[in-house]
Short mmCIF file of C-alpha atoms and ligand atoms in Angstrom, two decimals:
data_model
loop_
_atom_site.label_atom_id
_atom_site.label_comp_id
_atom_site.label_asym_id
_atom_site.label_seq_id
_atom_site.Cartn_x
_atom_site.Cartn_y
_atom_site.Cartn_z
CA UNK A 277 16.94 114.49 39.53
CA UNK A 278 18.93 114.69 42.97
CA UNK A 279 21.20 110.92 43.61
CA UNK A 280 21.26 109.63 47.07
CA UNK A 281 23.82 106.65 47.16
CA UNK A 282 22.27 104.49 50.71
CA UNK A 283 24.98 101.31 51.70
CA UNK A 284 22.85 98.78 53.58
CA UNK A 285 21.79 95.30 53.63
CA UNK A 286 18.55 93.65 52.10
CA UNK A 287 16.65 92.12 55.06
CA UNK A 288 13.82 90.49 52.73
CA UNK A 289 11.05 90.14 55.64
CA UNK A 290 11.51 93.12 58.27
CA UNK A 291 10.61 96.21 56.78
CA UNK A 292 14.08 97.69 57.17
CA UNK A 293 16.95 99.01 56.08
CA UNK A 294 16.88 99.23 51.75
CA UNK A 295 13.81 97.35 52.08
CA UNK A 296 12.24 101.10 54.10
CA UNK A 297 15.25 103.28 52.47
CA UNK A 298 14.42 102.87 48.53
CA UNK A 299 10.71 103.35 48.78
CA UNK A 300 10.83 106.26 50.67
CA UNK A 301 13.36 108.10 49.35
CA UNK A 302 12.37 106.77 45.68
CA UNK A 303 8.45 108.45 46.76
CA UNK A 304 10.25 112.05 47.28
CA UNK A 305 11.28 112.01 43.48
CA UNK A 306 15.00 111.07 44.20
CA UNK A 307 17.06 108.52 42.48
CA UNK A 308 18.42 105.97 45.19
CA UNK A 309 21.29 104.46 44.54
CA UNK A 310 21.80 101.47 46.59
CA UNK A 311 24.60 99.30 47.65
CA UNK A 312 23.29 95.68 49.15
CA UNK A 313 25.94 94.83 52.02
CA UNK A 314 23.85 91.37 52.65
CA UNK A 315 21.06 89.59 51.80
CA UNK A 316 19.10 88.46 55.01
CA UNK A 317 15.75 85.87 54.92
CA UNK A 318 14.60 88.75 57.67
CA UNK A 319 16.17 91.32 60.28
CA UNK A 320 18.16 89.76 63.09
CA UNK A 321 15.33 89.98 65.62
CA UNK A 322 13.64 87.05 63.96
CA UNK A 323 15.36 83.58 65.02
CA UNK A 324 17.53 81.65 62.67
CA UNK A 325 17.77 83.99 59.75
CA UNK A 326 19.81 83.42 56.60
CA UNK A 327 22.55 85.40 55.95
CA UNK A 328 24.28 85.83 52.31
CA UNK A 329 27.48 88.00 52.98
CA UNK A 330 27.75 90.68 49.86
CA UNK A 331 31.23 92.01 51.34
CA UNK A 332 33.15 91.09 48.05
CA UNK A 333 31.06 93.06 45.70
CA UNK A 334 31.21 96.14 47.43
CA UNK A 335 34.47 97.44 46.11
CA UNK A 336 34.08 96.77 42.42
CA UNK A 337 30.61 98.18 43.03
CA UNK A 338 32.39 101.49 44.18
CA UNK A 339 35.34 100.97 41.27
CA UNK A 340 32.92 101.18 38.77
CA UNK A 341 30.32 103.86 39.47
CA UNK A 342 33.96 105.56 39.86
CA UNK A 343 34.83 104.26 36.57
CA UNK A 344 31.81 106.08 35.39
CA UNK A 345 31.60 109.43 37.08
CA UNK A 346 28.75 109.14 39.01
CA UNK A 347 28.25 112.21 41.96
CA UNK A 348 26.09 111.73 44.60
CA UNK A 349 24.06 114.49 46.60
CA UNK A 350 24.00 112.53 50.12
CA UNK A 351 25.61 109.26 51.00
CA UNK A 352 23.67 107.74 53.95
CA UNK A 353 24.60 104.47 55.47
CA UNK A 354 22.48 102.44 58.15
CA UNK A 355 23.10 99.04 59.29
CA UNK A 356 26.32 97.47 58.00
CA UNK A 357 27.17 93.48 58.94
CA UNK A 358 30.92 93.29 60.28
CA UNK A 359 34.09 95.82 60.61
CA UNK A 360 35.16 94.58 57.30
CA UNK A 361 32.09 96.26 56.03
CA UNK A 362 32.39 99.33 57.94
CA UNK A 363 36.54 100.22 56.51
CA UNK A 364 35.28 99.60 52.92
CA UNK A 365 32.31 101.88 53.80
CA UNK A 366 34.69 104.13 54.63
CA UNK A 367 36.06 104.22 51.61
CA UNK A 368 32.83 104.81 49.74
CA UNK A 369 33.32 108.31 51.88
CA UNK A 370 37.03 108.76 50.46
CA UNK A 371 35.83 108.25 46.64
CA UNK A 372 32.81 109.79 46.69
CA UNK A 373 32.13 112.37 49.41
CA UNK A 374 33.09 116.03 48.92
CA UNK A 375 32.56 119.14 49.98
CA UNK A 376 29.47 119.55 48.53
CA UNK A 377 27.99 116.37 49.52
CA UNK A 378 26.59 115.02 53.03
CA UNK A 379 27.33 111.81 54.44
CA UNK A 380 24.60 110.62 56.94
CA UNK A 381 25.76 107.73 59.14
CA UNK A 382 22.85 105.94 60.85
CA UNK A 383 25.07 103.83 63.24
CA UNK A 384 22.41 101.24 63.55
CA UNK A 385 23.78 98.82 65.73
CA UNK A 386 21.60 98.95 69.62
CA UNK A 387 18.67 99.12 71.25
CA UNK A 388 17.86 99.34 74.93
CA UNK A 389 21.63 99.23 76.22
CA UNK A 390 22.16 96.24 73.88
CA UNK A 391 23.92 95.67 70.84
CA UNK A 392 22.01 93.65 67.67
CA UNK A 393 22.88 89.88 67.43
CA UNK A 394 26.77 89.86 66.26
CA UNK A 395 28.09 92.92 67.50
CA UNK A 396 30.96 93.48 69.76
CA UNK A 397 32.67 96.39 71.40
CA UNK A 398 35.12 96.52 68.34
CA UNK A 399 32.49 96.83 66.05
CA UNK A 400 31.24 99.81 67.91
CA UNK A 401 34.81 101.11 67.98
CA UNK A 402 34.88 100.45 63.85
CA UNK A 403 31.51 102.22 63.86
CA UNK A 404 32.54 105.32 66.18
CA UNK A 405 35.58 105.79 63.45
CA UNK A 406 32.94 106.02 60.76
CA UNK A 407 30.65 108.10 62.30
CA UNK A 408 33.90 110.65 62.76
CA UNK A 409 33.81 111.06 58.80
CA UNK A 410 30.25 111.96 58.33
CA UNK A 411 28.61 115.59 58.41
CA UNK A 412 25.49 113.84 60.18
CA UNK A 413 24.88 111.13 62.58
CA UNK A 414 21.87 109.68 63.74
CA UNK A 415 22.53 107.37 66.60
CA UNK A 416 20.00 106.84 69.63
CA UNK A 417 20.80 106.64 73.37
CA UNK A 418 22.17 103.04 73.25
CA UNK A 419 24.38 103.69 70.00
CA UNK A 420 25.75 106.74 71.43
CA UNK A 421 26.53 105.32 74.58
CA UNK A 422 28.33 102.63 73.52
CA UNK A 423 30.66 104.89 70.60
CA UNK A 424 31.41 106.93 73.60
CA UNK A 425 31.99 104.06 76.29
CA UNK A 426 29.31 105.90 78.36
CA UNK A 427 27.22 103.78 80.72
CA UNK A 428 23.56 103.53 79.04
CA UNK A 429 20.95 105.23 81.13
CA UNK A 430 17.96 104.19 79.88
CA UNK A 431 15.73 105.54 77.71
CA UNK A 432 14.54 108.41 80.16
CA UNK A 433 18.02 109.81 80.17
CA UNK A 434 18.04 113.34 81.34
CA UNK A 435 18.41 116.04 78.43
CA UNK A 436 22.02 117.23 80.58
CA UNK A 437 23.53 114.11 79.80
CA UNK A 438 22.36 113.71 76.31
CA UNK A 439 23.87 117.41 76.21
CA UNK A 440 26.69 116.23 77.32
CA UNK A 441 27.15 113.18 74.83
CA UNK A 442 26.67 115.10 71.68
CA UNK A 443 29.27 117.51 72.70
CA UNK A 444 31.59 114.15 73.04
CA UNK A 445 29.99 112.69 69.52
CA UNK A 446 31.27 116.23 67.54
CA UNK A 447 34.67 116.11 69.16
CA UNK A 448 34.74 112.92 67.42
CA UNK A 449 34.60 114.34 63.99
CA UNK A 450 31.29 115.23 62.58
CA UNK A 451 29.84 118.60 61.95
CA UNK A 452 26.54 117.80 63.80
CA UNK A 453 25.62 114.92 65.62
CA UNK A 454 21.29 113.94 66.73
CA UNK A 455 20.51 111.70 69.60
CA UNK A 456 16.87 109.81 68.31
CA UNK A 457 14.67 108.41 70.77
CA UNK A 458 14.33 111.18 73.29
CA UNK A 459 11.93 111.90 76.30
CA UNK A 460 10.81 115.27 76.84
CA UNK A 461 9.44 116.57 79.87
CA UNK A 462 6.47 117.75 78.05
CA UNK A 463 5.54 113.79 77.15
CA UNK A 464 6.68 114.39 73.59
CA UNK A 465 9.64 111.87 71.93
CA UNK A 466 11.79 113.16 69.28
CA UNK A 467 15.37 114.47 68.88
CA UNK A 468 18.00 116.30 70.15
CA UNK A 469 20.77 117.76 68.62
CA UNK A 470 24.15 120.12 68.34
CA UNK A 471 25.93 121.69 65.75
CA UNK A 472 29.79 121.79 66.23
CA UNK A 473 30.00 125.10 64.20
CA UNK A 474 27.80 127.66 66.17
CA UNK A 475 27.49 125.13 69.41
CA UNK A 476 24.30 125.39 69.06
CA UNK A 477 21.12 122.69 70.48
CA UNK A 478 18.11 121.97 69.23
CA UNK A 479 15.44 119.59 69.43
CA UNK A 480 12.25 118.63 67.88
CA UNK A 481 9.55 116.18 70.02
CA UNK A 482 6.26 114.64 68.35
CA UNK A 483 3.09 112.36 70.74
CA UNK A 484 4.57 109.53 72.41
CA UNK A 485 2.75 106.88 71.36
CA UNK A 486 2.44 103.92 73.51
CA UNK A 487 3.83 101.55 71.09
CA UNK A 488 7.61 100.23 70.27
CA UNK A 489 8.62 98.46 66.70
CA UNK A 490 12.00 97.51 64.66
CA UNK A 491 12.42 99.68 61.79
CA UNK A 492 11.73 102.85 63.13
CA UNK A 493 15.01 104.54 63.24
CA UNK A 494 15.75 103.26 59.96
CA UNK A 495 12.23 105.08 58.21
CA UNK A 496 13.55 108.33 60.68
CA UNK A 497 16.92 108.42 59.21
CA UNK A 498 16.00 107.55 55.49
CA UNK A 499 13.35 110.25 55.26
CA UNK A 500 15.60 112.44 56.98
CA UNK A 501 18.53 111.72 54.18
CA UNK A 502 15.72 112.25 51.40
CA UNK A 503 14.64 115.73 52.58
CA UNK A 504 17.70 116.47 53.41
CA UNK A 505 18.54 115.42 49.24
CA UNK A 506 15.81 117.90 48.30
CA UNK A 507 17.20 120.47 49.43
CA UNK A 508 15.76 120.86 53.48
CA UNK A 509 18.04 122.48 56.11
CA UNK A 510 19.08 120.06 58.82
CA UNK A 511 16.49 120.79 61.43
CA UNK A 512 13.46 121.06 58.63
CA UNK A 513 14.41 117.45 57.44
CA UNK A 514 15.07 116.14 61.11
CA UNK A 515 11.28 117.52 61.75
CA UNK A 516 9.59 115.87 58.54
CA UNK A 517 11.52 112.75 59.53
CA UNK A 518 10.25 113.14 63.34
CA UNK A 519 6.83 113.84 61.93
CA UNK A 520 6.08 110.78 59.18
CA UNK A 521 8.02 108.26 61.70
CA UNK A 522 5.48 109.39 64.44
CA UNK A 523 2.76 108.73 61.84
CA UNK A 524 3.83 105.55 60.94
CA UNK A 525 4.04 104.70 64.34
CA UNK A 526 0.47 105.73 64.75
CA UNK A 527 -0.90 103.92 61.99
CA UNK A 528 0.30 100.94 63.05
CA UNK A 529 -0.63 100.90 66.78
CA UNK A 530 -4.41 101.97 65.03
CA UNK A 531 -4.27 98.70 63.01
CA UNK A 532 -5.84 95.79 64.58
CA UNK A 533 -3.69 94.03 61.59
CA UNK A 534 -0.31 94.99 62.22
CA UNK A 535 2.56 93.17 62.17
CA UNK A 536 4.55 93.18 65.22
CA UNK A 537 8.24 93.57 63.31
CA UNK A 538 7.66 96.54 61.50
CA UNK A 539 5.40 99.88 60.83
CA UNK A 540 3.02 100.40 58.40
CA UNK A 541 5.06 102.85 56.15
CA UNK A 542 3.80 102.36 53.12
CA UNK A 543 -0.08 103.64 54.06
CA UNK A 544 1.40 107.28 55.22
CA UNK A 545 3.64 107.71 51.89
CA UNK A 546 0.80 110.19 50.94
CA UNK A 547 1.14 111.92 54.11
CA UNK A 548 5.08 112.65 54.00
CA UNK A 549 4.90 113.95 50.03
CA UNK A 550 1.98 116.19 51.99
CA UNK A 551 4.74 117.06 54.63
CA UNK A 552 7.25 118.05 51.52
CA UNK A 553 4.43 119.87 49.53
CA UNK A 554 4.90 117.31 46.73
CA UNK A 555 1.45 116.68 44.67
CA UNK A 556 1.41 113.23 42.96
CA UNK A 557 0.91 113.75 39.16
CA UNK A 558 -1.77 113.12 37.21
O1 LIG B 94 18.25 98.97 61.52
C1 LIG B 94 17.60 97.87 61.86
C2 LIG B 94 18.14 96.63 61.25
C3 LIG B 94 18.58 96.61 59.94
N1 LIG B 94 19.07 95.49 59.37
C4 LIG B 94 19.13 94.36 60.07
C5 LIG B 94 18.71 94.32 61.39
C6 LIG B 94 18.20 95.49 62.00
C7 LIG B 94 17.75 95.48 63.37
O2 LIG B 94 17.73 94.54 64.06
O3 LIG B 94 18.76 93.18 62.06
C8 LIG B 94 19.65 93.11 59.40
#
């Protein structure tokens, strides 16, 4: 069975981060290793959450799998809870990435020009340095506006300047670097992206549906780091990831139920092991 080690924190209402990584990667038949930065009562969009700060265990965490020789296939890190957290991430790299590893970095930070509750511009500049060690980042139009020190555009930012900012994200560091979130002038939202190595673009778009949640970039980018696990090029996991998120996304805006924090996830499980030709057993 393929490892996937995932560093992020435990929001226990919010239906994010470990809380959307660990089923989902877990349903794709791959053993998720996870590292709990914090434990949170919910995300940070709800008011006056708890917050228990799990900084202190993180290095003998790493110490001992290292202790005990454990290899991972793909490292993937979302949202982390200070620069403190971010340099001994970056150490998790140094011990355990290798050339025949990927490390995804998810620089989940922004939204809408803003940064989350507790972020400053240094913590973007910690998260820009970590983003410079990974073979893949994920971040959308606010993230990678405000790594680069770019004015934020707005959601409908034209595909030439999105161009433009992934060539600036590579020259940071990575080998390929995928702007989420992005308006098409077909109607479609999906990704675009650029490998360092052949310069090449490419993008992906699914339906725009009429309907914005939390969460969302972190089900893209942990489906994305599972198919990527199993053995997907690049582009085929970015798709499946592009494809289940827009599902989810659907589901939810269907249900006269939802909850307004999150998407409904868990109902299209049996629709992504469709998407990666995986048949439940028996
Ligand atoms: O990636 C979203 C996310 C994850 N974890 C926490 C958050 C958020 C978004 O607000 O607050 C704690």
């Amino acid at each position: 069975m393929k490892r996937l080690m995932t560093i992020q924190d435990i929001s226990c209402i919010g239906k994010c981060s470990l809380t959307v990584a660990l089923p989902i990667i877990s349903s794709m038949g791959i053993e998720t290793a996870i590292v709990p930065t914090a434990v949170l009562s919910t995300h940070t969009q709800f008011p006056n959450f708890t917050f228990r700060d799990l900084t202190d265990d993180l290095e003998p965490i790493k110490n001992h799998w290292k202790s005990q020789g454990f290899e991972f296939g793909t490292i993937y890190t979302g949202y982390l809870g200070s620069q403190r957290q971010i340099k001994i991430v970056s150490d998790f790299f140094d011990t355990f990435g290798s050339k025949d590893n990927y490390i995804v970095v998810d620089p989940a930070m922004a939204e809408d020009g803003v940064l989350y509750p507790g972020f400053d511009s240094h913590f973007a500049k910690e998260m820009k340095k970590l983003c410079a060690k990974a073979n893949i980042i994920l971040p959308n139009i606010s993230e990678a506006c405000l790594m680069l020190g770019e004015p934020y555009p707005g959601e409908d930012a034209s595909i030439e300047f999105l161009q433009e900012l992934l060539k600036k994200l590579v020259a940071l560091g990575c080998d390929t670097a995928v702007i989420t979130g992005v308006s098409f002038s077909d109607g479609t939202l999906g990704f675009l992206g650029y490998h360092k190595k052949n310069k090449e673009f490419f993008h992906y778009g699914t339906e725009k549906i009429p309907y914005r949640s939390h969460g969302t970039g972190d089900v893209f980018s942990s489906t994305f780091s599972g198919a990527l696990t199993k053995g997907l090029s690049i582009e085929e996991a970015l798709k499946v990831a592009a494809d289940f998120t827009c599902a989810c996304i659907k589901n939810t805006y269907k249900d006269p139920e939802h909850v307004t924090y999150a998407v409904n996830f868990e109902a299209e499980i049996p629709y992504l092991l469709k998407l990666l030709s995986i048949t439940p057993s028996e």
